[in-house]
Coordinates of C-alpha atoms in Angstrom, one line a residue:
M1 CA 51.8 -42.9 1.6
K2 CA 53.4 -39.8 1.2
S3 CA 56.4 -40.3 3.4
D4 CA 56.9 -44.0 3.4
F5 CA 55.8 -45.6 0.2
A6 CA 57.4 -49.1 0.8
R7 CA 56.1 -49.0 4.4
Y8 CA 52.7 -48.0 2.9
E9 CA 53.1 -51.2 0.8
D10 CA 54.7 -53.3 2.9
E11 CA 51.8 -52.8 5.7
G12 CA 48.7 -53.3 3.3
L13 CA 47.4 -49.7 3.6
N14 CA 47.7 -49.5 -0.5
K15 CA 45.0 -52.5 -0.9
E16 CA 42.9 -51.0 2.2
Y17 CA 42.9 -47.6 0.4
L18 CA 42.1 -49.2 -3.2
A19 CA 39.5 -51.2 -1.8
L20 CA 37.8 -47.7 -0.3
L21 CA 37.9 -46.0 -3.6
E22 CA 36.5 -49.2 -5.1
A23 CA 33.4 -48.9 -3.0
E24 CA 33.1 -45.3 -3.6
Q25 CA 33.1 -46.0 -7.3
Y26 CA 30.7 -49.1 -7.0
E27 CA 28.1 -46.7 -5.0
V28 CA 28.4 -44.2 -8.1
D29 CA 28.7 -46.8 -11.1
P30 CA 28.3 -50.6 -9.9
D31 CA 29.3 -51.4 -13.7
S32 CA 32.9 -49.9 -13.5
I33 CA 34.0 -52.4 -11.2
P34 CA 34.7 -56.0 -12.5
A35 CA 32.8 -59.0 -11.5
T36 CA 35.5 -61.6 -11.7
R37 CA 38.8 -60.1 -9.9
P38 CA 41.0 -63.0 -9.1
L39 CA 41.9 -63.2 -5.2
A40 CA 45.6 -63.6 -4.7
P41 CA 46.7 -66.9 -4.4
D42 CA 47.8 -66.9 -0.4
Q43 CA 44.1 -65.9 0.0
S44 CA 42.5 -68.6 -2.1
R45 CA 44.8 -71.4 -0.6
T46 CA 43.3 -70.3 2.8
E47 CA 39.8 -69.8 1.4
L48 CA 39.8 -73.6 0.0
C49 CA 41.5 -75.0 3.2
S50 CA 38.3 -74.2 5.1
S51 CA 36.9 -77.3 3.8
E52 CA 38.1 -80.9 3.3
A53 CA 37.4 -81.2 -0.6
G54 CA 39.3 -77.8 -0.7
R55 CA 42.2 -79.1 1.0
K56 CA 42.3 -82.1 -1.4
L57 CA 41.9 -80.1 -4.4
V58 CA 45.0 -77.9 -3.1
H59 CA 47.1 -81.0 -2.4
D60 CA 46.5 -82.4 -5.7
W61 CA 47.3 -79.1 -7.4
D62 CA 50.5 -78.7 -5.5
R63 CA 51.3 -82.4 -6.3
S64 CA 50.2 -81.7 -10.1
G65 CA 52.3 -78.7 -11.3
G66 CA 51.8 -76.0 -8.9
F67 CA 48.9 -74.8 -7.1
K68 CA 49.7 -71.2 -8.0
A69 CA 49.6 -72.3 -11.9
H70 CA 46.6 -74.2 -11.6
L71 CA 44.7 -71.3 -9.8
A72 CA 46.0 -68.9 -12.4
N73 CA 44.4 -71.0 -15.3
V74 CA 41.2 -71.1 -13.4
Q75 CA 40.6 -67.7 -12.5
R76 CA 41.6 -66.7 -16.1
D77 CA 39.2 -69.4 -17.6
V78 CA 36.5 -68.6 -15.0
G79 CA 37.1 -64.4 -15.9
E80 CA 36.8 -65.2 -19.4
M81 CA 33.5 -67.1 -19.3
V82 CA 31.9 -64.7 -16.8
R83 CA 32.8 -61.9 -18.8
T84 CA 30.8 -63.3 -21.8
I85 CA 27.8 -63.2 -19.8
G86 CA 26.8 -59.3 -20.0
R87 CA 26.9 -56.7 -18.1
V88 CA 29.0 -56.7 -14.9
R89 CA 25.7 -56.7 -12.9
D90 CA 24.9 -59.9 -14.5
Q91 CA 28.0 -61.2 -14.2
R92 CA 27.9 -60.4 -10.4
V93 CA 24.6 -61.8 -10.4
F94 CA 26.1 -65.2 -11.9
M95 CA 29.0 -65.4 -9.8
E96 CA 26.8 -64.9 -6.5
H97 CA 24.3 -67.7 -7.3
F98 CA 27.2 -70.1 -8.2
D99 CA 28.5 -69.4 -4.8
R100 CA 25.3 -69.7 -2.8
D101 CA 23.3 -72.5 -4.8
V102 CA 26.0 -75.0 -6.0
P103 CA 27.5 -76.9 -2.7
I104 CA 31.4 -76.4 -2.2
P105 CA 32.5 -79.8 -3.3
A106 CA 30.8 -79.6 -6.7
R107 CA 32.4 -75.7 -7.1
L108 CA 35.5 -77.4 -6.5
A109 CA 34.7 -80.4 -9.0
V110 CA 34.1 -77.6 -11.6
Y111 CA 37.3 -75.6 -11.0
D112 CA 39.3 -79.2 -10.7
E113 CA 37.7 -79.9 -14.5
I114 CA 38.2 -76.4 -15.8
A115 CA 42.0 -76.8 -14.4
A116 CA 42.6 -80.3 -15.9
G117 CA 41.8 -79.0 -19.5
R118 CA 40.5 -80.8 -22.6
G119 CA 43.5 -83.3 -22.3
L120 CA 41.7 -86.3 -23.5
Y121 CA 40.9 -87.7 -26.7
V122 CA 37.1 -88.3 -27.4
S123 CA 35.3 -90.0 -30.2
P124 CA 32.8 -87.4 -32.8
A125 CA 29.4 -87.3 -30.9
A126 CA 26.6 -89.4 -33.4
P127 CA 24.9 -87.4 -35.4
S128 CA 21.7 -88.0 -33.2
E129 CA 23.3 -86.7 -30.2
V130 CA 24.5 -83.4 -31.9
K131 CA 20.7 -83.4 -32.8
H132 CA 19.6 -83.8 -29.5
F133 CA 21.8 -81.2 -28.0
A134 CA 21.1 -78.8 -30.9
A135 CA 17.4 -79.0 -29.5
T136 CA 18.4 -76.9 -26.4
P137 CA 18.4 -73.1 -26.4
A138 CA 22.2 -72.8 -25.8
G139 CA 23.0 -76.0 -28.3
G140 CA 21.3 -74.4 -30.9
V141 CA 23.1 -71.4 -31.2
L142 CA 26.5 -73.8 -30.4
V143 CA 25.9 -76.0 -33.1
A144 CA 25.0 -73.6 -36.0
E145 CA 28.5 -71.6 -34.8
W146 CA 30.4 -74.8 -34.4
G147 CA 29.5 -76.3 -38.0
S148 CA 31.4 -79.1 -38.9
S149 CA 33.2 -79.0 -35.6
A150 CA 30.3 -79.6 -33.5
P151 CA 30.5 -83.8 -33.1
E152 CA 33.7 -83.7 -31.5
K153 CA 32.8 -80.3 -29.3
V154 CA 29.5 -82.1 -28.2
A155 CA 31.5 -85.3 -27.5
M156 CA 34.0 -83.1 -25.6
L157 CA 31.3 -81.2 -23.3
R158 CA 29.8 -84.9 -22.8
A159 CA 33.2 -86.4 -21.6
R160 CA 33.8 -83.1 -19.1
A161 CA 30.4 -83.4 -17.8
E162 CA 30.7 -87.5 -17.0
R163 CA 34.1 -86.4 -15.2
M164 CA 33.0 -83.6 -13.2
T165 CA 29.5 -85.6 -12.3
A166 CA 31.9 -88.8 -11.3
A167 CA 34.1 -86.2 -9.0
M168 CA 31.1 -84.9 -7.1
S169 CA 28.5 -87.2 -4.5
E170 CA 25.3 -87.9 -6.1
A171 CA 23.5 -85.3 -3.9
D172 CA 25.9 -82.7 -4.9
A173 CA 25.9 -83.7 -9.0
D174 CA 21.9 -83.5 -8.4
E175 CA 22.2 -80.1 -7.1
F176 CA 24.7 -79.2 -9.5
W177 CA 23.0 -80.0 -12.5
T178 CA 19.6 -78.6 -11.5
W179 CA 21.3 -75.3 -10.7
F180 CA 22.9 -75.6 -14.4
D181 CA 19.7 -76.7 -16.0
N182 CA 18.1 -73.5 -15.0
L183 CA 20.3 -71.2 -16.3
D184 CA 19.8 -68.9 -19.1
A185 CA 21.3 -69.6 -22.4
R186 CA 23.7 -66.9 -22.4
P187 CA 25.5 -68.1 -19.6
V188 CA 25.4 -71.9 -20.6
A189 CA 26.6 -71.1 -24.1
A190 CA 29.4 -69.0 -22.6
I191 CA 30.4 -72.3 -20.3
F192 CA 30.1 -74.7 -23.1
R193 CA 32.0 -72.6 -25.6
K194 CA 35.0 -72.4 -23.0
L195 CA 34.8 -76.1 -22.0
A196 CA 34.4 -77.3 -25.4
G197 CA 37.6 -75.6 -26.6

């Protein structure tokens, strides 16, 4: 590092040193290390390509605007969602449960839906649908927060949920929605806020 900084960076020793420092800092104060540090595009591509569904997602993103652009958008949106959940420990627990409890094809369908964005028109939800949504713990908070925009936002959530479900096998969709239904209201509200726009 002191004698040849360019080589130090070229050989990745700077990243190694940073990882060691972060490991030490994590031991002292786990909340000081962000839970949502994005992976580098090459590392993300390698990890995604370890499954057939991942290879398809990488291929689709490459064809429609570029893998790096889609990945950056998904990492940004997921980071924003997760950071609103609470303390860093809560964020880590959420991410660990998502990675462990949600099947890979379902996770990839979620990432693809986030990458797709809200580029669709939806008719506002009927008052009965908004009322049904408001009866849930997260829905009650959000409908009050959204006010007169609630019918459009509820309809957007429904449309996005339908697209995600259609992109999964029946078994993967069942596992994903079971996991999602067992979440606390706080992460559910954070996810809904982001997906509803």
